[in-house]
């Protein structure tokens, strides 16, 4: 297609996605109480575990704060619930430009990437109370920690995104292997540095500064990296067997 046709198709798919997101946003306003309870639950669980001399209270700032609270929460819910639809629109826009083998692999990784992202988000949600407990617990006993809900929501979203995106790293490792950029043997050689880098990344990426949240992120990442290394080595052996290069050294002179 011509460039103008591609732009018109892109505009149509964006408009469809935005329309569906807005419809779900309006519908989610009727379930605001349930959504609010779900989002506030990690904070309430953290407050219950605080020492007796530490007090904390969630607040909303400004006259327009409650309205923004409704829009932010329902907007977040609509984006999450409609993600299969707008991800499909992105896929449908890119699909015509792919070869048959590329379509096959992208379908496989699309099926794997979604559950991995959701697993990371779920793990981040259940580890969030411990991080909040340690952070709020630093408040001196003579003060009251006022948690502005907008800041808390930003903190929650950032934590969930970090966990979700971190769980996608093994997918990109296997993709690099399929592209011939990264071999499984190379991953095994640099495994100690990868493990150290994973823990450093987890320490920097997690919004809270406690070691527990870091470990909850780093340990599954190391396990997923080990799985991706096994898959990469299997793909390398399969690729070498097909090309007849099994057992040859990288420095060995080719017969050609």
XYZ file of C-alpha atoms in Angstrom:
256
model
C 0.000 0.000 0.000
C 0.980 3.607 -0.396
C 2.120 5.584 2.651
C -1.188 7.467 2.788
C -3.086 4.149 2.883
C -0.904 2.923 5.772
C -1.568 6.165 7.658
C -5.323 5.858 7.096
C -5.261 2.274 8.341
C -3.242 3.333 11.396
C -5.708 6.147 12.095
C -8.646 3.756 11.857
C -7.116 1.246 14.246
C -6.159 3.974 16.739
C -9.698 5.381 16.655
C -11.179 1.913 17.215
C -8.876 1.317 20.179
C -9.595 4.709 21.745
C -13.342 4.234 21.297
C -13.299 0.843 23.032
C -11.138 2.232 25.868
C -13.566 5.124 26.409
C -16.604 2.810 26.426
C -14.996 0.514 29.010
C -13.897 3.562 31.048
C -17.485 4.774 31.269
C -18.706 1.288 32.179
C -16.013 0.910 34.861
C -17.296 4.039 36.634
C -20.203 1.923 37.870
C -17.729 -0.462 39.548
C -15.547 2.223 41.115
C -15.997 0.959 44.691
C -14.711 -2.524 43.828
C -11.768 -1.110 41.872
C -10.887 1.319 44.646
C -10.936 -1.476 47.239
C -8.656 -3.634 45.076
C -6.122 -0.832 44.567
C -6.142 0.295 48.216
C -5.812 -3.227 49.626
C -1.953 -3.345 49.556
C -1.800 -0.059 51.491
C -4.305 -1.266 54.077
C -2.396 -4.547 54.480
C 0.821 -2.565 55.044
C -0.807 -0.257 57.629
C -2.102 -3.247 59.611
C 1.483 -4.487 60.045
C 2.924 -1.133 61.181
C 4.176 -0.708 64.768
C 1.749 0.843 67.233
C 3.687 4.131 67.376
C 3.526 4.689 63.577
C 0.382 6.225 62.078
C -0.501 6.605 58.403
C -3.558 7.851 56.558
C -4.484 7.971 52.871
C -5.669 11.397 51.636
C -6.961 13.135 48.520
C -5.624 16.611 47.802
C -7.619 19.504 46.327
C -11.229 20.064 45.371
C -10.742 18.273 42.060
C -8.870 15.389 43.653
C -11.876 13.039 43.934
C -12.739 13.545 40.249
C -9.163 12.801 39.180
C -9.255 9.775 41.451
C -12.270 8.419 39.578
C -10.734 9.115 36.155
C -7.301 7.684 36.960
C -8.602 4.459 38.470
C -11.224 3.826 35.808
C -8.765 4.798 33.058
C -6.274 2.286 34.404
C -8.922 -0.428 34.522
C -10.100 0.306 30.977
C -6.567 0.166 29.546
C -5.892 -3.163 31.281
C -9.220 -4.769 30.384
C -9.068 -3.693 26.740
C -5.408 -4.672 26.306
C -6.281 -7.813 24.256
C -8.225 -5.631 21.819
C -5.695 -2.827 21.294
C -2.813 -5.307 21.237
C -4.685 -7.138 18.483
C -5.030 -3.860 16.572
C -1.255 -3.361 16.788
C -0.717 -6.946 15.664
C -3.186 -6.606 12.769
C -1.395 -3.443 11.577
C 2.051 -5.107 11.601
C 1.023 -8.579 10.389
C 0.771 -7.867 6.612
C 4.445 -6.852 6.531
C 5.762 -10.126 8.012
C 6.909 -13.310 6.280
C 5.272 -16.653 7.070
C 8.040 -17.860 9.403
C 8.074 -14.492 11.189
C 4.310 -14.701 11.710
C 4.673 -18.159 13.248
C 7.291 -17.060 15.783
C 5.503 -13.835 16.668
C 2.334 -15.799 17.420
C 4.308 -18.046 19.775
C 5.909 -15.136 21.594
C 2.650 -13.201 21.746
C 1.115 -16.217 23.505
C 4.043 -16.422 25.953
C 4.643 -12.717 26.587
C 1.105 -12.015 27.809
C 1.018 -14.632 30.605
C 4.569 -13.718 31.662
C 3.621 -10.045 31.961
C 0.516 -10.893 33.985
C 2.570 -13.191 36.238
C 5.004 -10.350 36.915
C 2.193 -7.896 37.651
C 0.539 -10.392 40.021
C 3.801 -11.007 41.875
C 4.391 -7.248 42.158
C 0.884 -6.742 43.576
C 1.370 -9.331 46.331
C 4.858 -8.088 47.281
C 3.813 -4.426 47.389
C 2.459 -4.475 50.994
C 5.845 -5.552 52.377
C 7.633 -2.704 50.600
C 5.049 -0.172 51.766
C 5.288 -1.471 55.319
C 9.051 -0.949 55.427
C 8.895 2.495 53.826
C 6.042 3.862 55.956
C 7.565 2.227 59.040
C 10.441 4.720 58.857
C 8.043 7.504 59.933
C 8.943 8.876 63.405
C 6.382 8.141 66.097
C 5.652 11.844 66.660
C 4.509 12.297 63.026
C 1.588 11.047 60.942
C 2.393 9.760 57.460
C -0.172 11.260 55.038
C -0.165 9.247 51.812
C -1.645 11.247 48.928
C -3.619 8.754 46.858
C -2.336 10.069 43.530
C 1.262 9.469 44.620
C 0.322 6.049 45.960
C -1.341 5.121 42.660
C 1.764 6.220 40.741
C 3.919 4.130 43.079
C 1.661 1.089 42.590
C 1.595 1.386 38.790
C 5.370 1.820 38.638
C 5.916 -1.270 40.777
C 3.554 -3.412 38.722
C 5.099 -2.238 35.442
C 8.633 -2.956 36.657
C 7.678 -6.498 37.656
C 5.710 -7.088 34.456
C 8.399 -5.774 32.102
C 11.174 -7.600 33.982
C 9.404 -10.894 33.310
C 9.582 -10.150 29.568
C 13.400 -10.158 29.503
C 13.695 -13.951 28.846
C 11.443 -13.534 25.813
C 13.844 -10.983 24.326
C 16.805 -13.272 25.121
C 15.247 -16.087 23.077
C 14.373 -13.635 20.298
C 18.004 -12.534 20.103
C 19.027 -16.177 19.923
C 16.597 -16.845 17.088
C 17.999 -13.830 15.266
C 21.505 -15.297 15.577
C 22.771 -12.455 17.744
C 23.153 -14.362 21.020
C 24.119 -18.025 21.479
C 23.315 -20.198 24.479
C 26.999 -20.963 25.028
C 27.700 -17.257 25.379
C 24.914 -16.970 27.944
C 26.468 -19.774 29.980
C 29.902 -18.136 29.849
C 28.602 -14.837 31.176
C 26.040 -16.362 33.575
C 27.701 -15.085 36.812
C 27.743 -11.519 35.501
C 24.146 -11.834 34.333
C 23.067 -12.967 37.810
C 24.903 -10.051 39.435
C 23.425 -7.638 36.892
C 19.953 -9.031 37.567
C 20.226 -8.301 41.287
C 21.593 -4.808 40.573
C 18.734 -4.165 38.149
C 16.177 -5.386 40.702
C 17.666 -3.142 43.393
C 17.519 -0.066 41.129
C 14.210 -0.770 39.392
C 12.021 -1.510 42.409
C 10.537 1.749 43.773
C 10.857 0.573 47.383
C 14.291 0.274 48.985
C 13.719 -2.901 50.993
C 15.664 -6.088 50.178
C 12.549 -8.269 50.201
C 10.973 -6.634 47.142
C 14.336 -6.805 45.372
C 14.610 -10.547 46.078
C 11.010 -11.165 44.996
C 11.910 -9.619 41.630
C 15.487 -10.890 41.207
C 14.967 -14.571 42.057
C 12.198 -15.214 39.452
C 14.242 -13.251 36.879
C 17.269 -15.480 37.483
C 15.066 -18.575 37.174
C 13.539 -17.300 33.928
C 17.002 -16.468 32.607
C 18.068 -20.059 33.320
C 15.055 -21.330 31.367
C 15.860 -19.008 28.452
C 19.479 -20.262 28.447
C 18.263 -23.873 28.225
C 15.950 -22.950 25.340
C 18.751 -21.049 23.581
C 21.146 -24.006 23.864
C 18.461 -26.345 22.498
C 17.823 -24.041 19.553
C 21.571 -23.749 18.888
C 22.033 -27.538 18.783
C 19.037 -27.872 16.508
C 20.327 -25.119 14.208
C 23.851 -26.577 14.107
C 22.545 -30.084 13.369
C 20.609 -28.780 10.386
C 23.612 -26.870 9.028
C 26.074 -29.739 9.630
C 28.294 -27.630 11.885
C 27.825 -29.663 15.071
C 31.029 -30.030 17.055
C 33.066 -27.604 14.955
C 35.190 -24.977 16.649
C 34.595 -21.309 15.872
C 38.277 -21.057 14.803
C 38.232 -24.121 12.540
C 38.777 -23.424 8.850
C 35.735 -24.171 6.711
C 36.024 -26.720 3.912
C 34.646 -24.099 1.564
